[in-house]
Coordinates of C-alpha atoms in Angstrom, one line a residue:
Chain A
M143 CA 4.7 11.4 30.0
R144 CA 7.2 9.4 32.0
E145 CA 4.8 7.5 34.2
K146 CA 5.9 5.1 36.9
Y147 CA 5.3 1.4 36.4
T148 CA 2.1 0.8 38.3
K149 CA -0.3 -2.1 38.7
K150 CA -2.4 -0.5 36.0
T151 CA 0.6 -0.5 33.6
L152 CA 1.1 -4.1 34.3
L153 CA -2.5 -4.9 33.5
L154 CA -2.2 -2.9 30.2
E155 CA 1.0 -4.8 29.4
I156 CA -0.7 -8.1 29.9
L157 CA -3.6 -7.0 27.7
A158 CA -1.2 -5.8 25.0
I159 CA 0.6 -9.1 25.0
I160 CA -2.6 -11.1 24.7
I161 CA -3.6 -9.0 21.8
A162 CA -0.2 -9.5 20.2
I163 CA -0.6 -13.3 20.5
I164 CA -4.1 -13.2 18.9
F165 CA -2.5 -11.0 16.2
L166 CA 0.0 -13.7 15.4
I167 CA -2.3 -16.7 15.4
P168 CA -2.8 -16.6 11.6
F169 CA 1.0 -17.2 11.2
Y170 CA 0.8 -20.1 13.6
F171 CA -1.8 -21.8 11.5
V172 CA 0.1 -21.3 8.3
L173 CA 3.4 -22.4 9.7
V174 CA 2.1 -25.5 11.5
N175 CA 0.0 -26.7 8.7
S176 CA 2.6 -26.2 6.1
V177 CA 4.5 -29.2 7.5
K178 CA 1.5 -31.5 7.8
S179 CA 0.1 -34.0 5.4
F180 CA -3.1 -33.0 3.6
A181 CA -5.2 -35.5 5.6
E182 CA -3.8 -34.2 8.9
I183 CA -4.7 -30.6 7.9
L184 CA -8.3 -31.7 7.3
I185 CA -8.6 -33.5 10.6
D186 CA -7.6 -30.6 12.8
A187 CA -5.9 -27.4 11.6
A188 CA -5.2 -26.2 15.1
A189 CA -3.2 -29.2 16.3
W190 CA 0.5 -29.5 16.5
P191 CA 1.9 -31.7 13.7
K192 CA 2.4 -35.4 14.4
E193 CA 5.5 -35.3 12.3
F194 CA 7.2 -32.6 10.3
L195 CA 6.9 -33.1 6.6
F196 CA 9.4 -30.9 4.9
S197 CA 8.5 -32.6 1.6
N198 CA 5.8 -30.0 1.0
Y199 CA 8.5 -27.3 0.9
V200 CA 10.7 -29.4 -1.5
K201 CA 7.9 -30.0 -3.9
V202 CA 6.8 -26.3 -3.9
W203 CA 10.4 -25.1 -4.2
N204 CA 10.7 -27.1 -7.4
I205 CA 7.3 -26.5 -8.9
I206 CA 7.4 -22.7 -8.6
D207 CA 11.2 -22.6 -9.2
F208 CA 11.6 -20.5 -6.1
P209 CA 15.2 -19.3 -6.7
R210 CA 14.2 -18.0 -10.1
A211 CA 11.1 -16.1 -8.7
F212 CA 13.2 -14.8 -5.8
W213 CA 15.9 -13.5 -8.2
N214 CA 13.3 -11.8 -10.4
S215 CA 11.7 -10.1 -7.5
L216 CA 15.1 -9.0 -6.2
V217 CA 16.3 -7.6 -9.5
I218 CA 13.0 -5.7 -10.1
T219 CA 12.9 -4.3 -6.6
V220 CA 16.6 -3.2 -6.5
A221 CA 16.7 -1.7 -10.0
S222 CA 13.4 0.2 -9.5
N223 CA 14.6 1.6 -6.2
I224 CA 17.8 2.9 -7.7
G225 CA 16.0 4.5 -10.6
I226 CA 13.3 6.1 -8.5
V227 CA 15.8 7.5 -5.9
V228 CA 18.1 9.0 -8.6
I229 CA 15.4 10.7 -10.7
T230 CA 13.2 12.0 -7.8
S231 CA 16.0 13.2 -5.6
M232 CA 17.5 15.2 -8.4
A233 CA 14.2 16.6 -9.5
A234 CA 13.0 17.5 -6.0
W235 CA 16.3 19.3 -5.2
K236 CA 16.2 21.4 -8.4
M237 CA 12.6 22.3 -7.9
V238 CA 13.2 23.4 -4.3
R239 CA 16.3 25.4 -5.2
T240 CA 14.6 27.1 -8.2
P241 CA 11.6 28.8 -6.5
G242 CA 8.9 30.3 -8.6
K243 CA 5.6 29.7 -10.1
F244 CA 6.8 27.1 -12.6
S245 CA 8.3 24.9 -9.9
K246 CA 5.3 25.3 -7.8
L247 CA 2.9 24.3 -10.6
L248 CA 5.1 21.4 -11.6
F249 CA 5.1 20.1 -8.0
I250 CA 1.3 20.3 -7.8
F251 CA 1.1 18.4 -11.1
F252 CA 3.4 15.6 -9.8
V253 CA 1.7 15.3 -6.5
S254 CA -1.9 15.5 -7.6
A255 CA -1.3 12.3 -9.6
M256 CA -1.3 10.4 -6.3
V257 CA -5.1 10.2 -6.5
I258 CA -5.1 8.5 -9.8
P259 CA -6.0 4.8 -9.1
F260 CA -3.8 2.3 -10.9
Q261 CA -6.9 0.8 -12.5
T262 CA -7.5 4.1 -14.4
V263 CA -4.2 3.9 -16.2
M264 CA -3.6 0.2 -16.5
I265 CA -5.6 -0.5 -19.6
P266 CA -4.0 2.2 -21.9
L267 CA -0.6 1.6 -20.3
M268 CA -0.7 -2.0 -21.6
K269 CA -1.6 -0.7 -25.0
L270 CA 1.2 1.9 -24.9
G271 CA 3.6 -0.6 -23.4
G272 CA 2.9 -2.9 -26.4
T273 CA 3.8 -0.1 -28.8
L274 CA 6.9 0.8 -26.9
G275 CA 7.9 -2.8 -26.6
I276 CA 8.2 -2.8 -22.8
V277 CA 5.7 -5.5 -22.1
N278 CA 6.7 -9.0 -21.1
S279 CA 10.1 -7.9 -20.0
I280 CA 11.7 -7.2 -16.6
P281 CA 13.4 -4.0 -17.8
G282 CA 10.0 -2.8 -19.1
L283 CA 8.4 -3.5 -15.7
I284 CA 11.2 -1.6 -13.9
V285 CA 10.7 1.4 -16.2
M286 CA 7.0 1.4 -15.3
Y287 CA 7.9 1.4 -11.6
F288 CA 10.0 4.5 -12.2
G289 CA 6.9 6.3 -13.5
F290 CA 4.6 5.1 -10.8
G291 CA 7.2 5.8 -8.1
V292 CA 7.7 9.4 -9.0
P293 CA 4.8 11.2 -7.2
L294 CA 5.2 9.9 -3.6
S295 CA 9.0 9.8 -3.6
L296 CA 9.3 13.2 -5.1
F297 CA 6.8 14.5 -2.5
L298 CA 9.0 13.0 0.3
Y299 CA 12.2 14.4 -1.0
H300 CA 10.7 17.8 -1.7
G301 CA 9.5 18.1 1.9
F302 CA 12.8 17.1 3.3
I303 CA 15.0 19.2 1.1
K304 CA 13.1 22.3 2.2
T305 CA 14.6 21.8 5.6
V306 CA 18.2 21.4 4.3
P307 CA 20.2 24.6 4.7
I308 CA 21.5 26.0 1.4
E309 CA 24.7 27.6 2.8
I310 CA 27.0 24.6 2.2
E311 CA 25.9 24.3 -1.4
E312 CA 26.6 28.0 -2.0
A313 CA 30.0 27.6 -0.5
A314 CA 30.8 24.7 -2.8
R315 CA 29.5 26.6 -5.8
I316 CA 31.8 29.5 -5.0
D317 CA 34.7 27.0 -4.8
G318 CA 33.8 26.2 -8.4
C319 CA 32.0 22.9 -8.0
N320 CA 29.5 22.2 -10.8
Q321 CA 25.8 21.4 -10.2
F322 CA 26.1 17.7 -10.6
N323 CA 29.0 17.5 -8.2
V324 CA 27.2 19.8 -5.7
F325 CA 24.2 17.5 -5.8
W326 CA 25.9 14.1 -5.7
R327 CA 28.8 14.9 -3.4
I328 CA 27.3 17.3 -1.0
V329 CA 23.5 17.3 -1.1
F330 CA 22.7 13.6 -1.7
P331 CA 24.6 12.3 1.4
L332 CA 22.6 14.8 3.5
L333 CA 19.4 13.3 2.2
K334 CA 20.2 9.9 3.7
P335 CA 17.4 9.8 6.2
I336 CA 14.7 10.5 3.7
T337 CA 16.4 8.2 1.1
V338 CA 16.0 5.3 3.7
T339 CA 12.3 6.1 4.0
V340 CA 11.8 6.3 0.3
V341 CA 13.6 3.0 -0.3
I342 CA 11.7 1.2 2.4
L343 CA 8.3 2.4 1.2
N344 CA 9.1 1.5 -2.4
T345 CA 10.6 -1.8 -1.5
L346 CA 7.5 -3.0 0.4
W347 CA 5.2 -1.8 -2.4
I348 CA 7.2 -3.2 -5.4
W349 CA 8.2 -6.5 -3.7
N350 CA 4.5 -7.2 -2.9
D351 CA 2.9 -5.8 -6.0
Y352 CA 0.7 -8.2 -7.8
L353 CA -1.4 -6.6 -10.5
L354 CA 1.3 -4.7 -12.5
P355 CA 3.6 -7.8 -12.8
L356 CA 0.5 -9.9 -13.6
L357 CA -0.3 -7.7 -16.5
V358 CA 3.2 -7.1 -17.7
L359 CA 5.0 -10.4 -17.2
Q360 CA 3.4 -13.2 -19.2
D361 CA 6.3 -15.7 -19.4
A362 CA 6.5 -18.2 -16.5
E363 CA 10.3 -17.7 -16.1
L364 CA 9.8 -13.9 -15.5
R365 CA 7.4 -14.4 -12.6
T366 CA 7.9 -12.6 -9.3
I367 CA 7.3 -14.2 -5.9
P368 CA 3.6 -13.1 -5.5
L369 CA 2.8 -14.3 -9.0
A370 CA 4.6 -17.6 -8.4
A371 CA 2.8 -18.2 -5.1
S372 CA -0.6 -17.3 -6.6
S373 CA -0.3 -19.4 -9.7
F374 CA 0.4 -22.3 -7.4
F375 CA -2.7 -21.5 -5.4
A376 CA -5.0 -21.2 -8.4
Q377 CA -3.9 -24.5 -9.7
Y378 CA -4.2 -26.5 -6.5
T379 CA -6.9 -24.5 -4.8
K380 CA -7.7 -27.0 -2.1
Q381 CA -4.2 -28.5 -1.9
W382 CA -3.6 -26.8 1.4
D383 CA -0.5 -28.7 2.2
M384 CA 1.5 -27.3 -0.7
G385 CA -0.3 -24.0 -0.9
L386 CA 0.7 -23.2 2.7
A387 CA 4.3 -24.1 2.1
A388 CA 4.2 -21.8 -1.0
L389 CA 2.9 -19.0 1.3
M390 CA 5.6 -19.5 3.8
L391 CA 8.2 -19.3 1.1
G392 CA 6.5 -16.3 -0.2
I393 CA 6.4 -14.3 3.0
A394 CA 9.7 -15.4 4.5
P395 CA 12.0 -13.1 2.5
V396 CA 10.0 -9.9 3.3
I397 CA 9.6 -10.9 7.0
I398 CA 13.3 -11.4 7.3
F399 CA 13.9 -8.0 5.6
F400 CA 11.5 -6.4 8.1
L401 CA 13.0 -8.0 11.2
F402 CA 16.5 -6.9 10.2
L403 CA 15.5 -3.3 9.5
Q404 CA 12.4 -2.9 11.7
K405 CA 13.6 0.1 13.5
H406 CA 14.3 2.0 10.3
I407 CA 11.1 0.8 8.7
I408 CA 8.9 1.9 11.6
K409 CA 10.7 5.2 11.9
G410 CA 10.6 5.7 8.1
I411 CA 6.9 5.1 7.9
A412 CA 6.3 7.6 10.7
S413 CA 8.5 10.3 9.2
G414 CA 7.1 9.6 5.7
S415 CA 3.5 10.3 6.8
I416 CA 4.1 13.2 9.1
K417 CA 6.3 15.8 7.5
Chain B
M25 CA 6.7 30.5 -20.3
V26 CA 9.3 30.0 -17.7
Q27 CA 10.5 33.6 -17.4
K28 CA 9.5 36.3 -19.9
R29 CA 12.2 38.7 -18.8
K30 CA 15.7 37.3 -19.4
I31 CA 15.9 33.6 -20.3
N32 CA 19.1 32.2 -18.9
W33 CA 19.6 29.2 -21.2
K34 CA 22.2 27.6 -19.0
S35 CA 19.9 27.5 -16.0
V36 CA 17.0 26.2 -18.2
L37 CA 19.2 23.5 -19.4
S38 CA 20.3 22.4 -15.9
Y39 CA 16.6 22.5 -14.9
V40 CA 15.8 20.1 -17.7
A41 CA 18.7 17.9 -16.8
F42 CA 17.6 17.5 -13.2
V43 CA 13.8 17.5 -13.5
G44 CA 13.6 16.0 -17.0
P45 CA 14.1 12.3 -16.3
A46 CA 11.4 12.3 -13.5
L47 CA 9.0 14.2 -15.6
L48 CA 9.6 12.0 -18.7
F49 CA 8.9 8.7 -16.9
F50 CA 6.0 10.3 -15.1
L51 CA 4.4 11.6 -18.3
V52 CA 4.9 8.4 -20.3
I53 CA 3.8 5.9 -17.6
Q54 CA 1.0 7.9 -15.9
I55 CA -0.2 11.0 -17.7
I56 CA -0.2 9.9 -21.3
P57 CA -2.0 6.6 -20.4
F58 CA -4.4 8.6 -18.3
L59 CA -5.3 10.9 -21.2
M60 CA -5.5 7.9 -23.5
G61 CA -7.9 6.4 -21.0
V62 CA -10.2 9.5 -21.2
Y63 CA -10.2 9.0 -25.0
Y64 CA -10.8 5.3 -24.9
S65 CA -13.7 5.7 -22.5
F66 CA -15.6 7.2 -25.4
T67 CA -15.0 4.3 -27.7
S68 CA -16.1 0.7 -28.1
W69 CA -12.5 -0.5 -28.4
N70 CA -12.1 -4.2 -27.5
G71 CA -8.4 -4.1 -26.8
V72 CA -7.3 -6.1 -29.8
S73 CA -8.8 -4.6 -32.9
S74 CA -7.0 -1.8 -34.7
V75 CA -10.3 0.0 -35.4
V76 CA -11.3 2.2 -32.5
E77 CA -14.9 3.3 -32.9
W78 CA -16.0 6.5 -31.3
V79 CA -19.3 6.0 -29.4
G80 CA -19.7 9.2 -27.4
F81 CA -21.2 8.8 -24.0
E82 CA -22.6 5.4 -24.8
N83 CA -20.3 3.6 -22.3
Y84 CA -21.1 6.1 -19.5
K85 CA -24.9 5.8 -20.3
R86 CA -24.7 2.0 -20.1
I87 CA -22.8 2.1 -16.8
F88 CA -25.3 4.4 -15.2
T89 CA -28.4 2.8 -16.5
N90 CA -27.8 -0.8 -17.2
D91 CA -24.9 -2.3 -15.2
P92 CA -26.2 -3.7 -11.9
V93 CA -22.9 -5.6 -11.3
F94 CA -20.9 -2.4 -11.4
F95 CA -23.5 -0.6 -9.3
N96 CA -23.3 -3.4 -6.7
S97 CA -19.5 -3.4 -6.7
F98 CA -19.7 0.4 -6.1
V99 CA -22.1 0.0 -3.2
F100 CA -20.0 -2.9 -1.7
T101 CA -16.8 -0.9 -2.0
T102 CA -18.3 2.2 -0.3
K103 CA -19.7 0.1 2.5
F104 CA -16.5 -1.7 2.9
M105 CA -14.5 1.5 2.9
V106 CA -16.7 3.0 5.8
A107 CA -16.3 -0.2 7.9
A108 CA -12.7 -0.7 7.1
V109 CA -11.7 2.9 7.8
F110 CA -13.6 2.9 11.1
F111 CA -12.1 -0.3 12.5
S112 CA -8.5 0.2 11.3
N113 CA -8.3 3.6 12.7
L114 CA -10.1 2.7 16.0
I115 CA -7.8 -0.2 16.5
G116 CA -4.7 1.6 15.3
F117 CA -5.3 4.6 17.6
G118 CA -6.1 2.2 20.5
F119 CA -2.7 0.4 19.9
A120 CA -1.0 3.7 19.8
L121 CA -2.4 4.8 23.1
L122 CA -1.6 1.4 24.6
L123 CA 2.0 1.4 23.4
N124 CA 2.6 5.1 24.2
S125 CA 2.4 4.2 27.9
A126 CA 5.4 2.9 29.8
L127 CA 5.2 -0.8 28.8
K128 CA 8.4 -2.8 29.1
T129 CA 7.6 -4.8 25.9
R130 CA 6.4 -1.9 23.8
N131 CA 9.1 -2.0 21.2
L132 CA 8.6 -5.7 20.7
L133 CA 4.8 -5.2 20.5
R134 CA 5.1 -2.4 18.0
T135 CA 7.1 -4.8 15.8
I136 CA 4.5 -7.5 16.2
Y137 CA 1.5 -5.3 15.5
F138 CA 3.2 -4.0 12.4
I139 CA 4.2 -7.3 10.8
P140 CA 1.1 -7.9 8.7
N141 CA 1.9 -4.7 6.8
V142 CA 5.1 -6.1 5.3
I143 CA 3.3 -8.9 3.6
G144 CA 1.5 -8.2 0.4
G145 CA -2.3 -8.2 0.3
L146 CA -2.4 -11.1 -2.1
L147 CA -0.5 -13.5 0.2
L148 CA -2.4 -12.2 3.2
G149 CA -5.7 -13.0 1.5
F150 CA -4.5 -16.6 0.9
I151 CA -3.4 -16.9 4.5
W152 CA -6.8 -15.8 5.7
Q153 CA -8.6 -17.9 3.3
F154 CA -7.1 -20.9 5.0
I155 CA -7.9 -19.4 8.5
F156 CA -11.5 -18.8 7.6
V157 CA -12.0 -22.1 5.8
R158 CA -10.1 -24.5 8.1
G159 CA -8.7 -22.6 11.0
F160 CA -11.9 -21.1 12.3
S161 CA -13.7 -24.5 12.1
S162 CA -11.0 -26.0 14.2
I163 CA -11.2 -23.2 16.8
G164 CA -15.0 -23.6 16.6
N165 CA -14.7 -27.3 17.4
L166 CA -12.3 -26.7 20.3
T167 CA -14.3 -23.9 21.9
G168 CA -17.9 -24.5 20.7
L169 CA -18.3 -20.8 19.9
S170 CA -20.7 -20.2 17.1
F171 CA -18.7 -17.2 15.9
F172 CA -16.1 -19.6 14.5
Q173 CA -18.5 -22.1 13.1
Q174 CA -20.1 -20.0 10.4
P175 CA -19.4 -20.6 6.7
W176 CA -17.3 -17.4 6.7
L177 CA -16.4 -17.0 3.1
G178 CA -19.5 -18.8 1.8
D179 CA -22.1 -16.3 3.0
E180 CA -22.6 -12.7 1.8
K181 CA -22.7 -11.0 5.2
T182 CA -19.8 -12.9 6.8
A183 CA -17.7 -12.6 3.6
F184 CA -18.0 -8.8 3.9
W185 CA -17.0 -8.8 7.5
G186 CA -14.2 -11.3 6.7
L187 CA -12.7 -8.8 4.4
V188 CA -13.1 -6.0 7.0
I189 CA -11.4 -8.1 9.6
V190 CA -8.4 -8.9 7.4
F191 CA -8.1 -5.3 6.2
A192 CA -8.1 -4.0 9.8
W193 CA -5.7 -6.7 10.9
Q194 CA -3.3 -5.6 8.1
I195 CA -3.6 -1.9 8.3
S196 CA -4.1 -1.0 11.9
G197 CA -0.4 -1.5 12.7
Y198 CA 0.5 1.0 10.1
M199 CA -1.9 3.5 11.4
M200 CA -0.6 2.8 14.9
V201 CA 2.9 3.9 13.8
I202 CA 1.6 7.3 12.5
Y203 CA -0.5 7.9 15.6
I204 CA 2.4 7.0 17.9
A205 CA 4.6 9.6 16.1
A206 CA 1.9 12.2 16.6
L207 CA 1.4 11.3 20.3
Q208 CA 5.2 11.6 20.9
G209 CA 5.1 15.1 19.4
L210 CA 2.6 16.3 22.0
D211 CA 3.7 18.9 24.4
T212 CA 3.8 17.1 27.8
N213 CA 3.4 20.4 29.7
I214 CA -0.1 20.8 28.5
L215 CA -1.0 17.3 29.5
E216 CA 0.5 17.7 33.0
A217 CA -1.2 21.1 33.5
A218 CA -4.6 19.4 32.7
K219 CA -3.8 16.6 35.1
I220 CA -3.0 19.1 37.9
D221 CA -6.3 20.8 37.1
G222 CA -7.9 17.5 37.9
A223 CA -9.1 16.5 34.4
S224 CA -9.8 12.8 34.0
N225 CA -7.8 10.7 31.5
F226 CA -10.8 10.4 29.3
R227 CA -11.4 14.2 29.3
I228 CA -7.7 14.8 28.5
L229 CA -8.0 12.3 25.6
I230 CA -11.2 13.8 24.1
N231 CA -10.5 17.5 24.8
I232 CA -6.8 17.8 24.5
I233 CA -5.0 14.9 22.8
I234 CA -7.4 14.2 19.9
P235 CA -7.7 17.9 18.9
L236 CA -4.0 18.4 19.0
I237 CA -3.2 15.4 16.9
L238 CA -5.9 16.0 14.3
P239 CA -3.3 16.3 11.5
A240 CA -2.5 12.6 12.1
F241 CA -6.2 11.7 11.8
T242 CA -6.3 13.6 8.5
I243 CA -3.4 11.5 7.1
C244 CA -4.6 8.2 8.5
F245 CA -8.1 8.8 7.1
F246 CA -6.8 9.8 3.8
L247 CA -4.5 6.7 3.6
T248 CA -7.2 4.2 4.8
I249 CA -9.9 5.7 2.5
S250 CA -7.8 5.4 -0.6
M251 CA -6.4 2.0 0.4
A252 CA -9.9 0.6 1.2
F253 CA -11.5 2.1 -1.9
K254 CA -8.9 0.7 -4.2
I255 CA -8.9 -2.7 -2.7
F256 CA -7.8 -5.4 -5.2
D257 CA -5.1 -7.9 -4.2
L258 CA -6.6 -8.8 -0.8
N259 CA -10.1 -9.1 -2.4
I260 CA -8.9 -11.3 -5.3
S261 CA -7.2 -13.8 -3.1
L262 CA -9.5 -13.9 -0.1
T263 CA -13.0 -14.0 -1.6
G264 CA -12.3 -13.6 -5.4
G265 CA -15.3 -11.3 -5.3
G266 CA -17.7 -14.0 -4.2
P267 CA -20.0 -15.4 -3.1
F268 CA -22.2 -14.4 -6.1
N269 CA -20.2 -11.2 -6.8
S270 CA -21.3 -9.9 -3.4
T271 CA -17.8 -8.8 -2.4
Q272 CA -16.6 -7.7 -5.8
S273 CA -14.7 -4.4 -5.5
V274 CA -14.8 -1.7 -8.1
A275 CA -11.1 -2.4 -8.9
I276 CA -11.9 -6.1 -9.6
N277 CA -15.0 -5.2 -11.7
I278 CA -12.8 -2.9 -13.9
Y279 CA -10.1 -5.6 -14.2
Q280 CA -12.6 -8.2 -15.3
E281 CA -14.4 -5.9 -17.7
A282 CA -11.2 -5.1 -19.5
F283 CA -9.1 -8.2 -19.4
Q284 CA -11.7 -11.0 -19.1
N285 CA -14.6 -9.6 -21.1
N286 CA -12.3 -7.8 -23.5
R287 CA -14.4 -4.6 -23.3
Y288 CA -11.6 -2.0 -23.0
G289 CA -13.7 0.9 -23.9
L290 CA -16.3 0.1 -21.2
G291 CA -13.5 -0.8 -18.7
T292 CA -11.8 2.6 -19.2
A293 CA -15.1 4.4 -18.8
K294 CA -15.6 2.6 -15.5
S295 CA -12.0 3.5 -14.5
I296 CA -12.6 7.2 -15.2
I297 CA -15.7 7.1 -13.0
F298 CA -13.6 5.3 -10.4
F299 CA -10.9 8.0 -10.6
L300 CA -13.5 10.7 -10.1
A301 CA -14.9 8.9 -7.1
V302 CA -11.5 8.5 -5.4
A303 CA -10.7 12.1 -6.1
I304 CA -14.0 13.3 -4.7
F305 CA -13.9 11.1 -1.6
T306 CA -10.4 12.0 -0.7
T307 CA -10.8 15.7 -1.4
I308 CA -13.9 16.0 0.8
Q309 CA -12.2 14.1 3.6
V310 CA -9.0 16.1 3.6
W311 CA -10.9 19.3 3.3
S312 CA -13.3 18.5 6.1
T313 CA -10.7 17.3 8.6
K314 CA -8.3 20.1 7.6
K315 CA -11.0 22.6 8.4
R316 CA -11.3 21.2 11.9
E317 CA -7.5 21.3 12.4
V318 CA -7.7 25.1 12.0
E319 CA -10.5 25.5 14.5
A320 CA -8.6 23.4 17.0

């Protein structure tokens, strides 16, 4: 519906902008109070700061060892993404290209696990993880994300591959290309749009995840960003000045990531939910 | 069991090579622990001891007859789910309608409405804890509105609504994105035909737009139901389950039973009940909205 820009549209626009401002007010509070002294926060949380105290940030940066936590989160997110993309794209392609009862049942098996809540597997997983020696280590956590990432990512690849024409693959096969080369050289590049979606969804989930890292990573130097920020909060519950600076440091990386990629992210979410 | 006729070992091998890795990680990380969980739910295992004693249905009996805290967490989670699903979809759909019209700032506004989704529930909970505790009282002092002057997180009723507000604030932008995608897929000819026939905007919305994009409602309801029912991070950091356990979600209850009370057997039994509840709720919902899709 390409409507003309009428008075009514203008009113709607103003309304939408007002809602957006209300939507952003929580961030205003956090930002403004993160550079205030503790006493100033208590007097009036809504007021503009009298002077900007960046010392809150310096203290928090050191206490939670921000570079370390950032690095841990980054390594975990990137490695998990690579693994999930590799294993699920391969599996989905093979399953789509080998039609039959077995592939169909296997697909249902994978996808139906999406209704298993994390709480249902976490207790035995910690026991099993202890036996396998994958607890309290970053590689162990990454391997767990491989497992948890399979159902949704495989589902998305599966849906997408069904729309990819098979002719090019067949031509390559006739030319003598083996299966791995067909997949990695010809099919995988064609899957780029859905790979972007898969990576975005998994990045937001893994970067922000709290409970699994909390259970798996016990050593302080392995902590991810959410763990570091929360440990800080638990210790200084009412120390709002430092707590808010910790929150700002915690949310800044993912907000920057979003602002750079927002078009892809919003498109990816939409195509990920409506196949 | 693959094919009884002629087994082509080369193709079986390539099937294993491609599907095997995903299947292996999936089995080890999700399915084996799930099956172990079913087993542990019939034991009195404490998580540490090497002796695992079989107790039959004892855990389940105890949960159903003598665990008021779990019962309350279940009631709370269900009530929360209903309110959270209603408001996040109402607001999300409203945003989608608003931003599907020809606003000049619509791309910017979509970005803004979506922002809360990129931040994890844990940090959002801390942010809002500050807003409820200090921010609201400041706004209350400025405006004199009693809405802002309540002890938001200290009172059972308002703590419940506090969680609903934050959940809706976080999720409605995500729902908006899905609804916008659905609205853009609508056939504009039908809408124009209805306009020419003199249908009001409201009629078009109720009788044409909503029935045509019912698949989007199915997805959004499914997502919000499962997200709201599994709420953990946001709940932990915003209210911690308080005051007096009144906002303790089922997920928190299971976590505490296992990792704080060290009753793994009982905790897994609760988690199996939780799994069944999630499976039943989501199946009923998908089934009932899907049925309507066909009729429309």
